[in-house]
Coordinates of C-alpha atoms in Angstrom, one line a residue:
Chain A
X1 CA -225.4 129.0 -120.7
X2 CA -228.5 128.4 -122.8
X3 CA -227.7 126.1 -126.3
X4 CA -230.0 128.3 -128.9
X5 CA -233.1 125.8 -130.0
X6 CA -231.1 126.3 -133.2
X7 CA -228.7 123.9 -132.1
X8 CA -231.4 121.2 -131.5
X9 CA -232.3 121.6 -135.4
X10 CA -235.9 121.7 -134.5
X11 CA -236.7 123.6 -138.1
X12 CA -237.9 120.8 -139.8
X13 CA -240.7 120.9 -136.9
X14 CA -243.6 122.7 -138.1
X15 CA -244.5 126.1 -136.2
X16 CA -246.7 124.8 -133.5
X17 CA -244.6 121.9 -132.8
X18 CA -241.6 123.8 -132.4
X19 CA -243.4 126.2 -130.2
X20 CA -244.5 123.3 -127.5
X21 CA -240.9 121.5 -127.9
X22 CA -239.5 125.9 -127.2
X23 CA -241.7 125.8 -124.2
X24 CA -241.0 122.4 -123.2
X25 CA -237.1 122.7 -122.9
X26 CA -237.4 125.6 -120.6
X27 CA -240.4 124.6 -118.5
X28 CA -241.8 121.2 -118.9
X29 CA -244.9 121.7 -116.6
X30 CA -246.4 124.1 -118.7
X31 CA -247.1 121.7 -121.8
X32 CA -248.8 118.4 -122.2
X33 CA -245.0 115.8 -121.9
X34 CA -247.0 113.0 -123.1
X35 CA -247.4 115.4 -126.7
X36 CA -243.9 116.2 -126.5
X37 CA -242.4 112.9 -126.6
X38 CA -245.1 112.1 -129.1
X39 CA -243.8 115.0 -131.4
X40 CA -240.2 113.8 -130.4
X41 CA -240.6 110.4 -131.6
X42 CA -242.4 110.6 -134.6
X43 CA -239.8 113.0 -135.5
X44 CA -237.0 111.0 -135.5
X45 CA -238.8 108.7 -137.4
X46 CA -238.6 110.8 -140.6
X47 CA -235.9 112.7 -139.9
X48 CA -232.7 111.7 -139.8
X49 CA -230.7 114.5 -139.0
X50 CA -233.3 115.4 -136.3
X51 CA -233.0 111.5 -134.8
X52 CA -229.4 112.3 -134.5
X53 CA -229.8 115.2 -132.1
X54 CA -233.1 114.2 -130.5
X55 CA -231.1 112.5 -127.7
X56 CA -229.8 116.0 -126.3
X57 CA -233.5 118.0 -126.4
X58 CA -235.0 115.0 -124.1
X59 CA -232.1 114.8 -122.0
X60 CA -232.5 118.8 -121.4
X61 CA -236.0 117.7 -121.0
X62 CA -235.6 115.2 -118.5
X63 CA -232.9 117.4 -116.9
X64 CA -235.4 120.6 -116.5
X65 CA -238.1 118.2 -115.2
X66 CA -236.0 116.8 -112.8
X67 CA -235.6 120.1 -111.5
X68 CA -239.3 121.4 -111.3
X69 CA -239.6 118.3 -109.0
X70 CA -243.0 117.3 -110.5
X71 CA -241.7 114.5 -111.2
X72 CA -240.0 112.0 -114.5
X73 CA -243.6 112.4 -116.6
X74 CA -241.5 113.5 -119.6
X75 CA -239.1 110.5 -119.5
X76 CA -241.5 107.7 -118.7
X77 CA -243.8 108.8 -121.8
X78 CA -240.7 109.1 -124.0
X79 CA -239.6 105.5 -123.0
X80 CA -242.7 103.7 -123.0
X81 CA -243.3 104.8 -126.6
X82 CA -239.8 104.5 -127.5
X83 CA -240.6 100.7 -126.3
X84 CA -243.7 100.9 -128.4
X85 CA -241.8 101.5 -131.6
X86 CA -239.4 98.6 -130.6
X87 CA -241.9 96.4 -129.9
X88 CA -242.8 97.3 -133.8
X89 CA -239.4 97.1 -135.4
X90 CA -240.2 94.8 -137.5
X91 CA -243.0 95.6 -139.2
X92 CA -241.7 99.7 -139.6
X93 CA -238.6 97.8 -141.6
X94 CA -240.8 96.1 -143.7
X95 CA -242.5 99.1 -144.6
X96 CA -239.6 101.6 -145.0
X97 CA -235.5 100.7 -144.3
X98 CA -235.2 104.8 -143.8
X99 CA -238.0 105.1 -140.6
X100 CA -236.0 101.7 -139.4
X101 CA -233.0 103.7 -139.2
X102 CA -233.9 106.5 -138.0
X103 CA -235.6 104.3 -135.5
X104 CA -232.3 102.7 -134.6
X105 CA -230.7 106.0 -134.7
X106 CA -232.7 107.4 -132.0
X107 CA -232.8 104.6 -130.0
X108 CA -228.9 104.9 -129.6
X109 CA -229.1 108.8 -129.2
X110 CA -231.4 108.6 -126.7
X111 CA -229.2 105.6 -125.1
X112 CA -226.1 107.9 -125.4
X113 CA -227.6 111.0 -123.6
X114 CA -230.3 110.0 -121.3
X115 CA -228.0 108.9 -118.5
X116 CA -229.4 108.0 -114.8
X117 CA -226.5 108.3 -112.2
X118 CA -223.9 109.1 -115.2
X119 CA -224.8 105.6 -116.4
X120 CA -226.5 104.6 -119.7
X121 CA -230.3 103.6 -118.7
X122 CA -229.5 99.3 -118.1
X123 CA -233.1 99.2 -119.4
X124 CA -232.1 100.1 -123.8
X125 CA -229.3 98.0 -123.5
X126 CA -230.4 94.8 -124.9
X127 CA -233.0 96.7 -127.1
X128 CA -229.9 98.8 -128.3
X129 CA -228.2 95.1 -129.0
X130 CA -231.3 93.6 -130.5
X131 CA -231.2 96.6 -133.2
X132 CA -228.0 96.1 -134.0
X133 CA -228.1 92.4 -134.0
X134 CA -230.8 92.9 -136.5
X135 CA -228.6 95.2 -139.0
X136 CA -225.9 92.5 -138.5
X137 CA -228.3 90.0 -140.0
X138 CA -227.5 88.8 -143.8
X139 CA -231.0 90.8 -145.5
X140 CA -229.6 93.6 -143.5
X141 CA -226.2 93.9 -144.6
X142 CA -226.9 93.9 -148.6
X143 CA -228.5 97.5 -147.8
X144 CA -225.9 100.0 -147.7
X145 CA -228.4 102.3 -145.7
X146 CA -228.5 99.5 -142.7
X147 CA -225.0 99.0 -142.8
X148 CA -224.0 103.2 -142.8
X149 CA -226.3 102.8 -139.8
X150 CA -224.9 99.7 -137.8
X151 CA -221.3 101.5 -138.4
X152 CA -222.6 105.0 -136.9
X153 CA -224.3 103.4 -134.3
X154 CA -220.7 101.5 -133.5
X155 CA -218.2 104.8 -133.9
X156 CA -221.1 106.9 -131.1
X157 CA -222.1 104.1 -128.3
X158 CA -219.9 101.1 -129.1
X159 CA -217.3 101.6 -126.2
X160 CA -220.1 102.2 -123.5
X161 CA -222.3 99.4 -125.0
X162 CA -219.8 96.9 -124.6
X163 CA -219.0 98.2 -120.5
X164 CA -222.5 97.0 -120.0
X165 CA -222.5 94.4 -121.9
X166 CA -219.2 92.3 -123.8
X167 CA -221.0 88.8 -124.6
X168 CA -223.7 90.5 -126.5
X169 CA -220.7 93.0 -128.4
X170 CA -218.8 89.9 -128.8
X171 CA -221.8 87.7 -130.5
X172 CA -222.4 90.7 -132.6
X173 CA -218.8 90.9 -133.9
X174 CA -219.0 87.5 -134.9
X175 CA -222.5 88.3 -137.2
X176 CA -220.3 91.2 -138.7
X177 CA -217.3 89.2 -139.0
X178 CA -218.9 86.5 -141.2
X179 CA -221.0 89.1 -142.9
X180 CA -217.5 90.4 -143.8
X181 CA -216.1 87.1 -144.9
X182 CA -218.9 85.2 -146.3
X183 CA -221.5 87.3 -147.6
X184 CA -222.1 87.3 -151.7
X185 CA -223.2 89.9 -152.8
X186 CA -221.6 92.8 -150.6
X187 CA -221.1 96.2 -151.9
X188 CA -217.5 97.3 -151.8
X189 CA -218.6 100.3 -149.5
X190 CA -220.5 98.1 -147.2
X191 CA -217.4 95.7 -146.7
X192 CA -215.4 98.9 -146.8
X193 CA -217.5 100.0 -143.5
X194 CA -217.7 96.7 -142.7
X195 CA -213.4 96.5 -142.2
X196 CA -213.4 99.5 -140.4
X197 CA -215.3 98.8 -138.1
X198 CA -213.7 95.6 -137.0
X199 CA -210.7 97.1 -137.2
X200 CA -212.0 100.3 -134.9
X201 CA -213.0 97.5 -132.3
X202 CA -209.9 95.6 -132.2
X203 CA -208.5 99.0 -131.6
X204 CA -210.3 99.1 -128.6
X205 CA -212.7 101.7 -130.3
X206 CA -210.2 104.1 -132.1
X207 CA -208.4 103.7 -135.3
X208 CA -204.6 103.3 -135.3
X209 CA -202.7 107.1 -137.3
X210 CA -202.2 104.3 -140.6
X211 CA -206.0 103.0 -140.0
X212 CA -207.4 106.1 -140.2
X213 CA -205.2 107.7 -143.0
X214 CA -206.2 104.6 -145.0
X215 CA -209.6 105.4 -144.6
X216 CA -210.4 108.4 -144.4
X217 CA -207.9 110.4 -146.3
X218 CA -208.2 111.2 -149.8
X219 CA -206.4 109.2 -152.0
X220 CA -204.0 111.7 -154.6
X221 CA -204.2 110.1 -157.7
Chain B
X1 CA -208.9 79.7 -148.1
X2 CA -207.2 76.2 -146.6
X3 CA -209.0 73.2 -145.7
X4 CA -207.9 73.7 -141.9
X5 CA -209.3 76.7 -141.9
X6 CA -212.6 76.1 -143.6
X7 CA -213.4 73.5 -140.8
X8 CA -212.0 75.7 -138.1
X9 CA -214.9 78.2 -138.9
X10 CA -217.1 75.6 -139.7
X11 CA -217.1 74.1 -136.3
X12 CA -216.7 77.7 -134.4
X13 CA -220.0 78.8 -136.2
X14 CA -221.5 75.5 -134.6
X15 CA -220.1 76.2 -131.6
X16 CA -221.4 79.8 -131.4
X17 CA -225.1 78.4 -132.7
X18 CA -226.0 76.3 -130.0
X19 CA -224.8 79.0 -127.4
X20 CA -225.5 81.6 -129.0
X21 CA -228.3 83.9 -127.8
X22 CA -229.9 81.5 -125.8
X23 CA -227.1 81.4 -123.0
X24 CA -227.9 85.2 -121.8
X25 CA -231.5 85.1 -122.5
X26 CA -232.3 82.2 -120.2
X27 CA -231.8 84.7 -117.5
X28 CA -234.0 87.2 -118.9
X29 CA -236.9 87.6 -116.9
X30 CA -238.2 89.9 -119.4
X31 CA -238.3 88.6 -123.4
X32 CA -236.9 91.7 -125.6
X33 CA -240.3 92.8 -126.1
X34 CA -240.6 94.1 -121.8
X35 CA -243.1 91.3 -121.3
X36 CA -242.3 89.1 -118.7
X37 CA -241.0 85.4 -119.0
X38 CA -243.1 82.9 -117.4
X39 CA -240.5 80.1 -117.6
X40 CA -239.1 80.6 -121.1
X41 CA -239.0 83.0 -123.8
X42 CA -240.1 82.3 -127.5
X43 CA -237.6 81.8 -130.5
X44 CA -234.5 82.2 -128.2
X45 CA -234.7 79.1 -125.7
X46 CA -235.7 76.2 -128.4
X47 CA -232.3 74.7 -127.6
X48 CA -233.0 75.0 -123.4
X49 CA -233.0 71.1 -121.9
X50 CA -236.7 70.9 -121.0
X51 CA -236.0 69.9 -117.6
X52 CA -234.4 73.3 -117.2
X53 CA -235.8 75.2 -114.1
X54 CA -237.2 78.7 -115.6
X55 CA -235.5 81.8 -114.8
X56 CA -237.2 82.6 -111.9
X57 CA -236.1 80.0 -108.4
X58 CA -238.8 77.5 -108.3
X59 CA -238.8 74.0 -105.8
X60 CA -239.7 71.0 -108.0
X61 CA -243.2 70.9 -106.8
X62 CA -244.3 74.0 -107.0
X63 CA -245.4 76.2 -110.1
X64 CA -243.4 79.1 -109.5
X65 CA -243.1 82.0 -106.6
X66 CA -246.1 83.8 -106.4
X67 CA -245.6 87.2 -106.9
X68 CA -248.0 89.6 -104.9
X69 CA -248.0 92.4 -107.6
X70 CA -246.2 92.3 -111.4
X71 CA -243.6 94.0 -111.7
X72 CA -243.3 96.2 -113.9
X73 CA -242.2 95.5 -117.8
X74 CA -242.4 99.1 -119.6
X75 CA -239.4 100.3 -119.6
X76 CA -240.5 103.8 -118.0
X77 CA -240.7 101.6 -114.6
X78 CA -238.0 100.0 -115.0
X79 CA -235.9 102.9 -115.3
X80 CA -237.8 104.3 -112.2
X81 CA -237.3 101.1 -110.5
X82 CA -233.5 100.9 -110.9
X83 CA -233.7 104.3 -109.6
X84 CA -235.6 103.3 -106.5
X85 CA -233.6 100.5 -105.8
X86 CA -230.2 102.2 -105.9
X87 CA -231.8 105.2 -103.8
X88 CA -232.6 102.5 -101.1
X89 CA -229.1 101.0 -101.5
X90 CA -227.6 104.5 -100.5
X91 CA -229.9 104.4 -97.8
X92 CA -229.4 101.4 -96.2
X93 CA -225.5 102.1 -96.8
X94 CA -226.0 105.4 -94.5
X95 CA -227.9 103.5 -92.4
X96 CA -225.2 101.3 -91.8
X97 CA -222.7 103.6 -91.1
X98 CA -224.9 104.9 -88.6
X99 CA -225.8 102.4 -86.7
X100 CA -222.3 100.6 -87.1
X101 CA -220.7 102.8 -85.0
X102 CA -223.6 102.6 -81.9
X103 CA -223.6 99.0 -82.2
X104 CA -219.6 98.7 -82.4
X105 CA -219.3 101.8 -79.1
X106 CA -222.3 99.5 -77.4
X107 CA -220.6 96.3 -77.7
X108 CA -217.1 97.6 -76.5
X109 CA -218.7 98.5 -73.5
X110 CA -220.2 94.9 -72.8
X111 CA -217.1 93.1 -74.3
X112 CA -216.4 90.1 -72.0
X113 CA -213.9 88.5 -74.5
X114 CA -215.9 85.9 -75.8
X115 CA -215.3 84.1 -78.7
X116 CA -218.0 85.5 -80.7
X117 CA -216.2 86.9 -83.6
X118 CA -217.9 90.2 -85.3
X119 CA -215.4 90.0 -88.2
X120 CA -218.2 91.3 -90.4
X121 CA -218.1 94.7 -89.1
X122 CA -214.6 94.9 -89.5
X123 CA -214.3 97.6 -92.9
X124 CA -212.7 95.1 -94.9
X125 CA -215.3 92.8 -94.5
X126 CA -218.3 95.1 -96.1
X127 CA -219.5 94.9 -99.5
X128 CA -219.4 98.1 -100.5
X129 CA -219.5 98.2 -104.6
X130 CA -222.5 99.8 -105.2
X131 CA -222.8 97.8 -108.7
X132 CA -223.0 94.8 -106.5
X133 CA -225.5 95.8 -104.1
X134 CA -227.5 96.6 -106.4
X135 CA -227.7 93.6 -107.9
X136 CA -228.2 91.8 -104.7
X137 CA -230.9 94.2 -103.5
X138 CA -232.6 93.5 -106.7
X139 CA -232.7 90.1 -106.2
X140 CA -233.9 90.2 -102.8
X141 CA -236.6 92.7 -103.9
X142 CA -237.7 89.7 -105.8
X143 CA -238.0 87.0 -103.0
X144 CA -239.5 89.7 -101.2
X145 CA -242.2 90.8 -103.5
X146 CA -243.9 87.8 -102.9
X147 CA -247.3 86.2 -101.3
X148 CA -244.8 83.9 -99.7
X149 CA -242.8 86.2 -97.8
X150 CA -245.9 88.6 -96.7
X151 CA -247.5 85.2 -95.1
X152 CA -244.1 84.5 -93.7
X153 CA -243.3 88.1 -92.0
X154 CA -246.9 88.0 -90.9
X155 CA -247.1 84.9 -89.4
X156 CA -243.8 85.0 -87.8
X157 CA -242.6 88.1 -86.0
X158 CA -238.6 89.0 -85.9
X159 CA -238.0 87.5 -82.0
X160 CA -239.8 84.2 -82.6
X161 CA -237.3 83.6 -85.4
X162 CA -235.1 80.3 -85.3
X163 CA -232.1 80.5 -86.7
X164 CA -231.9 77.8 -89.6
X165 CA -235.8 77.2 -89.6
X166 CA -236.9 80.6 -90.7
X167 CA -235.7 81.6 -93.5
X168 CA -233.4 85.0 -92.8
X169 CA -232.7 87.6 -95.8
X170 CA -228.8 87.4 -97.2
X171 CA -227.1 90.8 -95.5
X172 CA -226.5 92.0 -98.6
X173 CA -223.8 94.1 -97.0
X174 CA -221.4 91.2 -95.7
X175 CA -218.4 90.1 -98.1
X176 CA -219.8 86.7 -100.2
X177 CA -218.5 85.5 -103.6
X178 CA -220.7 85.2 -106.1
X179 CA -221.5 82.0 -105.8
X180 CA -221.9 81.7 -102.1
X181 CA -224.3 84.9 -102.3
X182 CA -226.6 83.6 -105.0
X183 CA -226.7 80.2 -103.6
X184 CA -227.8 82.0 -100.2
X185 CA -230.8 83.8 -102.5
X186 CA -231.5 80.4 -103.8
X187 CA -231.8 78.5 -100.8
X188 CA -233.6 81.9 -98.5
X189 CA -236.6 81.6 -101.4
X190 CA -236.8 77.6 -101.3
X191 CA -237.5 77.9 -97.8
X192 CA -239.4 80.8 -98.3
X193 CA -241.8 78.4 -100.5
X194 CA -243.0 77.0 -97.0
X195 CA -245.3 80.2 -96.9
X196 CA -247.2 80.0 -100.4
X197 CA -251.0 80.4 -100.9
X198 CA -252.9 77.0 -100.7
X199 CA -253.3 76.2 -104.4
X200 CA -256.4 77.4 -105.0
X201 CA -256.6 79.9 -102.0
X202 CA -257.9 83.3 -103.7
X203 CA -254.9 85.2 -104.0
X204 CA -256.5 88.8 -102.7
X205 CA -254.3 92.3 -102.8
X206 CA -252.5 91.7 -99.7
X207 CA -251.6 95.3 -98.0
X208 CA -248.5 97.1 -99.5
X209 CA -245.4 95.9 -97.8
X210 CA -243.8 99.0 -97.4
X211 CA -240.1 97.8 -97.5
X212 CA -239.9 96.8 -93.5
X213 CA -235.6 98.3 -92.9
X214 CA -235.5 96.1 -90.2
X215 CA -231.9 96.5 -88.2
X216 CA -231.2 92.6 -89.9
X217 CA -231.2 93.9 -92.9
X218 CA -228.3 96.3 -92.4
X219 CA -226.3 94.5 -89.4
X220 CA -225.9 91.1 -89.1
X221 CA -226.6 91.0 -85.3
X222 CA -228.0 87.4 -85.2
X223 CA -226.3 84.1 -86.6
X224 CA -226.2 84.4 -90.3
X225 CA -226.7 81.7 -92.8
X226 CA -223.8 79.2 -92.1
X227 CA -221.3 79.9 -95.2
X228 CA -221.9 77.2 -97.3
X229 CA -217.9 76.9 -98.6
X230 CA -215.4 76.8 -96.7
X231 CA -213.7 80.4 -97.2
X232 CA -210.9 79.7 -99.4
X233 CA -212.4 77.5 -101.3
X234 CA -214.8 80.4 -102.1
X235 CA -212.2 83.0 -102.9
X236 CA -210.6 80.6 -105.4
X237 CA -214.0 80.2 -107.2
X238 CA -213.6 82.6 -110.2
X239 CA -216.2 85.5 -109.3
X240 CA -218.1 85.9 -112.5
X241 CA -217.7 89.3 -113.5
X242 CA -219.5 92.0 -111.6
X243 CA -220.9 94.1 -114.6
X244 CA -222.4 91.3 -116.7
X245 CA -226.3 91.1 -117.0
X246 CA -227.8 94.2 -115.3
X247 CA -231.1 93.8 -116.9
X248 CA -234.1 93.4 -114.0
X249 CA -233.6 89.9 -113.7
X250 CA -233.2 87.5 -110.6
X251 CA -229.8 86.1 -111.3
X252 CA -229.2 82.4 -110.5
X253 CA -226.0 80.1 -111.2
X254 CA -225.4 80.5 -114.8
X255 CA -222.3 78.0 -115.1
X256 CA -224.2 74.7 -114.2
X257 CA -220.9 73.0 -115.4
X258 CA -219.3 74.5 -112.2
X259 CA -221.3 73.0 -109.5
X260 CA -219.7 70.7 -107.8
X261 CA -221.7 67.2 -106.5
X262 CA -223.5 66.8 -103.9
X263 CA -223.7 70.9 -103.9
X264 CA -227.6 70.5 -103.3

């Protein structure tokens, strides 16, 4: 069963993009894979929606590479620049907190769906922490935008992250904690998002019935 | 909030400061940028003792192994790597079966009752958690992928080999804790130093040492490495966990507080 390209929201591509990405997820030899992860990437950097769903378009990718035996062209371009942009992570925040999300929102997409032997890829996993790390920092946290991300991020790969990794999940609890408790000049939503989350960890990555009615219901005046 | 509290998190904060990121990074090979380590990272090991040995084994004379080729630090070849290694695992592991039976049917036959005990190919007695493996055929990639050890394999063929004089490669396949197994690596590339390069020798592109399967590596068929604790004494060590730390990186004894004196 073929998804429709629909489901990959590839519109905001324009028309030749979308063509070679079309082309690509059916028969990867036929296009230039270096272009493709190019378009990929620099996608994600704008768009957030798109960063959100990039993971699953290389992962069909990789998957229909893998298959034409031609070997992992596709994946090794898409990581090596994906390393590129982390290597540069600081500088893209300084220039614009929405391309440093979207950053940090690919990253984790791509570490949730690009799996080698059912596994995450060992290789993002301290990248992975490094971005979150660096949204659990105290500049970080005053922006709502970094801390809707951290939170996202958390709810999607938390559980696996921490499998390949507790010390580093447990270090960056302790950031959010004290973020939680110390930090002047939190907004109400971030230390809103900031509970939940602690409280959808302690869990053991789920919200209790009451947890989740408290948060996410609306409240009847 | 209470006094006894403020000071609680006071001194936890401390606490977590000083060991904070610099505890799993000193056994990063890599810095979180992909480049390699030479012997320490940048901002994250200010607070290492600088007597510290670097991440990577080194005696106290010498600079550090030699490696014959860089690995790799783009994270395209690493994920490729991993991949290689863990197809090479499985193959050895078939291997093993393989061969496990001739060598058990051959021995049968010429079984005179002697007291040579074989206990490794008993089933219990195989490592045989392919997270583990990994992780040890990782780090013996590393020893491996040295100027040290081509020297070595080249100037020493397999049946000149003296047991305790030549350095042997760990069978990654026999039951060891933790410990015992990464002191084994430890002590195989110290003597495996006895190979490097003259300083100063020009360090030319040796051939490429396709990865040799010799039988040793899958069957332990002559004397191993003497176990360097007594048995029980190595089951009651707590095994650190399994799954911690799978980045590319050589592992070596993390808790130095649990060496015991007079261990080297």
């Amino acid at each position: 069963m073929e998804n429709s390209t629909d489901d990959y929201k590839i519109q905001s591509l324009d028309v030749d993009a979308q063509k070679i990405l079309k082309t690509a997820l059916k028969d990867p030899s036929a296009v230039n894979l270096e272009k493709v992860s190019n378009i990929i990437v620099d996608q994600s950097l704008k768009d957030q929606v798109f960063s959100k769903e990039a993971g699953r378009i290389c992962y069909t990718i990789v998957t229909a590479e893998a298959k034409q035996r031609t070997g992992l062209v596709f994946r090794k371009n898409l990581l090596n620049r994906l390393q590129q942009e982390f290597n540069d992570r600081e500088e893209t925040r300084a220039r614009s907190l929405h391309a440093w999300t979207c950053f940090v929102t690919f990253i984790c997409n791509i570490f949730d769906y690009l799996k080698v032997n059912d596994m995450p890829m060992v290789v993002l996993v301290h990248p992975v922490f490094d971005c979150l790390m660096r949204l659990g920092q105290p500049d970080a946290l005053m922006n709502e935008e970094e801390v809707d991300c951290l939170v996202l991020q958390l709810h999607r790969i938390g559980e696996q992250l921490e499998k390949m990794n507790s010390q580093r999940m447990d270090e960056l609890f302790f950031l959010l904690r004290d973020g939680f408790l110390l930090q002047d000049g939190l907004t109400s939503m971030a230390r809103l998002l900031l509970l939940e989350i602690l409280e959808f960890r302690a869990g053991g990555w789920m919200l209790s019935g009451t947890a989740h009615k408290y948060y996410y219901s609306e409240i009847a005046d | 909030m209470s006094d006894w509290t403020k000071d609680r998190r006071h001194s936890t904060e401390q606490d977590r400061r000083s060991n904070g990121p610099s505890r799993w990074s000193n056994c990063r090979k890599r810095g979180v940028d992909g480049s390699l380590r030479a012997g320490g990272g940048e901002r994250e090991n200010n607070n290492r003792h600088p007597d510290e040995r670097s991440s990577s084994f080194t005696t106290p004379e010498s600079t550090g192994p030699v490696s014959r080729c860089s690995m790799a630090s783009d994270w395209g070849s690493l994920v490729q790597e991993d991949e290689d290694i863990r197809r090479d695992v499985q193959r050895d592991m078939q291997r093993r079966r393989i061969l496990g039976t001739e060598v058990a049917q051959r021995e049968r036959k010429t079984s005179s009752g002697s007291s040579g005990s074989h206990d490794s190919k008993d089933e219990d007695n195989i490592e045989t958690d392919e997270a583990v493996l990994l992780r040890r055929q990782k780090q013996i990639n590393y020893g491996k992928n040295t100027l040290a050890y081509d020297r070595y394999i080249k100037e020493v063929p397999k049946h000149l080999r003296q047991p305790g004089v030549h350095p042997k490669t760990p069978n990654k396949f026999k039951k060891y804790s933790r410990r015992s197994w990464d002191q084994q690596i430890k002590l195989w590339k110290v003597k495996l130093h006895a190979w490097d390069p003259p300083a100063g020798e020009d360090q030319e592109e040796t051939q490429d040492h396709e990865e040799q399967l010799e039988l040793g590596d899958v069957m332990d068929i002559e004397l191993d490495f003497p176990t360097l604790l007594p048995p029980c004494a190595a089951h009651s060590l707590s095994v650190q966990g399994e799954d911690e730390d799978f980045s590319g990186t050589p592992v070596k004894l993390q808790k130095t507080e649990d060496v015991e004196p007079g261990m080297f």
